[in-house]
């Protein structure tokens, strides 16, 4: 790659710009219409000779008018300003169609700037882009500001130091870049508010500046600011010794200074150093006036145009107030010159600083360009013969691959650009003493633009990342060109042959880029350039570019590669020509690949061959696959079921069998080496080992897709493949990869059989690979593939071909003969001994085929959607992928685990799974019971068979199919155990879904074997439940009540509702552990697996882990169960002021949340008072949670007392006659509430019995009293029969009866009340006044209920007590009211 001058934009409006800036110049080509010129316009016809000379000079000025203008192009390229005298034109970049000019970027005039009141002329103009600090566009350009300098000063912007420097005849003003940036942003914001009619204008931020008076230099024409510099210690010591002599004192550290370099007269070049931190003038009237003027100019321009470019310096500005006094100008701070480059006759004109700040280039009136080293202050190089030269700089980074691998900062090269308008030449020089790397003939009327600054407002690190225009050349016709210089030119020699070859390579790349289609002329041009290249490595790069061009035809590529190969073969290659040897191998490699690619494409263009057609009946397949017809039918049935279950309503696309030649090349490599011989007829080509799967699949479809589809025979393709030089194992790998990539093949196994057989015979002829390794590769591919149907067919084909080749010694003729003999005698029965092969290879094939057939059955079941009458909670598992390899390394329980995962994914209920997996005769049923249930079992079996006939895809039918095929892996208890575990795992991932844990326990309850059930339950407890159970107990112990939802979510990870449901499941789980009959059961024998999977390796099955678990002791399980009931009760009824762990002794509390296999000694008579109080509180909460009965005849008052609490959905036998009354949902809900209340009260009494030392009779009495207080008399009467302390319960009920009487009398009228009082004795009335009715919950009481209650009281109280008399009087009073 060489240096080039590229056109980046074309300005079509340069004629209008010239007319506006030079109104006195009339261009005949622009102003005179076409066809209007005549004889009068010719010089000499009625005109003088001096007029002709005037026109000639005028015509010359028309061409070089751009030299008289000031041009500034924004580094971002979005804005350009052209000015002359007191006028300026602003041009904005836009994208447009330039036709054949190449670039799509142009410029249009957006504003003409002119101020008639301004006396001074424009001496400098610049377009300064300002950076955006928004988060979304940080570092990008925000807007562009146009800064104009008049004859009173000179303006420059330096990216490194970010400062604005203004040169006056006697002073140098330096404005801080940050202050300038803030001021410009503030002015723009004020302009926007003023344009919108908003708030008043505010004073912009002041400008911080420094004012220096340059001393000891006569005239300064130009200058540069080099930023902060510091001298080295040696120079400092030398300066101190020269100035102070022997006894001079020196500073230990050098001070940082600002360096300003000037050019002009006397001396020619001056170096000024300003100490950093020196005193600078404070903000004065000069700075305020500058800011006000800057603000006013911005406001006037934006108010008049509304443009985003603040270019209104010469627009409609506010007239200055002549009455205002001129501000006082402070004197500058003297800045003495430190040293210079004296030259009395030389006058410096311009000075340009390099991007790195180390070099500077000056131009003078002698036509010299002088390169100055800034750091040392010396001239390092001089160029002669460049009058009126314009200079610029280009900074290039090394982006080569070798540099990127080093992971270091990129190397940087600086080039000097010199434009000589007198000679019309543009040159690029390598620095400092480098050669001229490029030269271009350009127009003499152009102008070189080098801004020397970037985007204002960015740091140096961010500025380097922003791509800007470094050096551009604008012509008078409007064309803007930029230089592109490669980094390697800084390293090249002037006469380097490699540079010439790189130039040709660059031209070749440009040639290929310009064309869009193939042609003979393009082919000849490419060959001519490649033949002209001398270096073999460059030729190889050119060939790589040719081979990667997408629009070139393969025939063209082959012709080009063949010509280069013939050129190399035309002479003898020297032994030391390493690059030429590599090029020879490269050409030969791609010649073979192109030949193969074209031959394969030619085969696709042929009509379908009759040889490829094949029959697919069972008999021919049996002969082909070397098996029986019954086996073929069985395999076809499995394949059909598998594919039928895999069918989905989706769009299917045909395989793309076409492939671009470039992608075909990328799939192979030949590893060309200089050590190889160049006389090899055919190189060995290998498949790219790093080839991605999608590209490997595309290559397989390109090579073998038509063969497998039956378009042409495999023998034709084999001829092409043998001539390619590619190894047969690579083609075999591609064939297997393509075949095993999908499951929905619509072709049979015949075509695959032919292709595999031909490749295997070819491999045997070449002997490039061992036969055992060849077939082991195929078995490995089939084992890891998840496309089961394709893998099954491939395994059958591999088994048949392997047996055929082993028996016939790789003789294709003999195999064909045997096949024809077998076809002539299809009726003969082939004995098993004839095909029995006890070799290791045959056994491996047999096991693989059986394993794949098993997976076909599993896959057909797993991909089905069975019909279910009732569905359970689903686990949310994705698709189950099957492969032989994953099953072999999944352990002996892999099949059981996958079946359980499918059950959870589909959502089959535990009851349905258990019924489907049970055997015909349940072994747990006694023989006597079995005799009575034979008839019912037959009926169920018949009904089930009828259902299966109606819905073949029922869950029972699918599970039955699995049980018949996998009798060991899909056993009843194994599957239920794994289902239980899978649901528990899913619940552990999402604790909010407590339904998953409930479904897990449903499977756990149906496990028959007590030891297995006990072990699974214990593992569930320790693995998933114990941690959350402990966190809940400790949290409730801390807050002494049911925690709120936010606290539960923070501490436990679930809401309070989910926590309550989880605690209910904890009670069920612990109850299962206690109820498991582990002593009566024998240890089950698991681990037996079907024969094809006996070599499984991997994790131990779940059932074996469960059996190895130690049995849990009853005491710790019972203790945790008690705590679980307590926690569940608190969460259910939101009981307060209860510390659950404090209800237990310290020794018992220390055993909580530990292994259930540890011994525990229970402590009796502990915290009896606190426990009794808690249980009574629980009974009260359970009873008070019931809704009050509406009346004595309300639904449920006569039915709920005999309701069977063990079955929520069905009433007991004594209430079957009354079930018709339960027709509404409210009555059913009332019964459910009563059942729940009875359950909790029973739990409270059970806890009282387990907590030794508690008076359980007192709990029953409290239960009876609460029921009577709530109006549930029938339920209370049943519980009353269980109370043994009749005297105490009688006294309690006497109080309730008295309160009921008071409540009943309060609802009577005046007359009825007077009558009732006449039947009440004074003793009874006094007693009624003392008890009150505040504790009575239900006030709706009937007289019959009260009378029944009083009769119960009389039966309970002994006659010797005085309360017995009160009860009798109360009975008589109630009886009199009933009369």
mmCIF file of C-alpha atoms in Angstrom, residues 101 115 193 215 316 336 440 452 521 561 664 716 742 839 1000 1058 1073 1107 1113 1137 1187 1323 1331:
data_model
loop_
_atom_site.group_PDB
_atom_site.id
_atom_site.type_symbol
_atom_site.label_atom_id
_atom_site.label_comp_id
_atom_site.label_asym_id
_atom_site.label_seq_id
_atom_site.Cartn_x
_atom_site.Cartn_y
_atom_site.Cartn_z
ATOM 1 C CA UNK A 101 -16.759 12.101 -9.034
ATOM 2 C CA UNK A 115 -20.168 44.190 8.077
ATOM 3 C CA UNK A 193 -33.238 31.311 25.240
ATOM 4 C CA UNK A 215 10.740 41.685 23.855
ATOM 5 C CA UNK A 316 -26.214 42.224 11.872
ATOM 6 C CA UNK A 336 12.130 38.351 27.145
ATOM 7 C CA UNK A 440 1.554 14.435 -6.614
ATOM 8 C CA UNK A 452 -3.517 22.132 13.742
ATOM 9 C CA UNK A 521 -10.438 -7.207 -19.458
ATOM 10 C CA UNK A 561 -3.978 -19.131 -10.317
ATOM 11 C CA UNK A 664 -15.449 -23.103 0.337
ATOM 12 C CA UNK A 716 -19.710 -39.934 -9.541
ATOM 13 C CA UNK A 742 -31.309 -32.891 11.725
ATOM 14 C CA UNK A 839 -15.567 -59.455 17.560
ATOM 15 C CA UNK A 1000 -43.557 -33.495 45.547
ATOM 16 C CA UNK A 1058 -46.163 -18.844 50.824
ATOM 17 C CA UNK A 1073 -41.245 -39.665 58.145
ATOM 18 C CA UNK A 1107 -31.208 -46.696 50.717
ATOM 19 C CA UNK A 1113 -35.105 -41.616 65.265
ATOM 20 C CA UNK A 1137 -46.863 -12.756 71.964
ATOM 21 C CA UNK A 1187 -68.420 -17.320 61.249
ATOM 22 C CA UNK A 1323 -81.232 -15.988 94.510
ATOM 23 C CA UNK A 1331 -71.942 -12.910 86.015
#
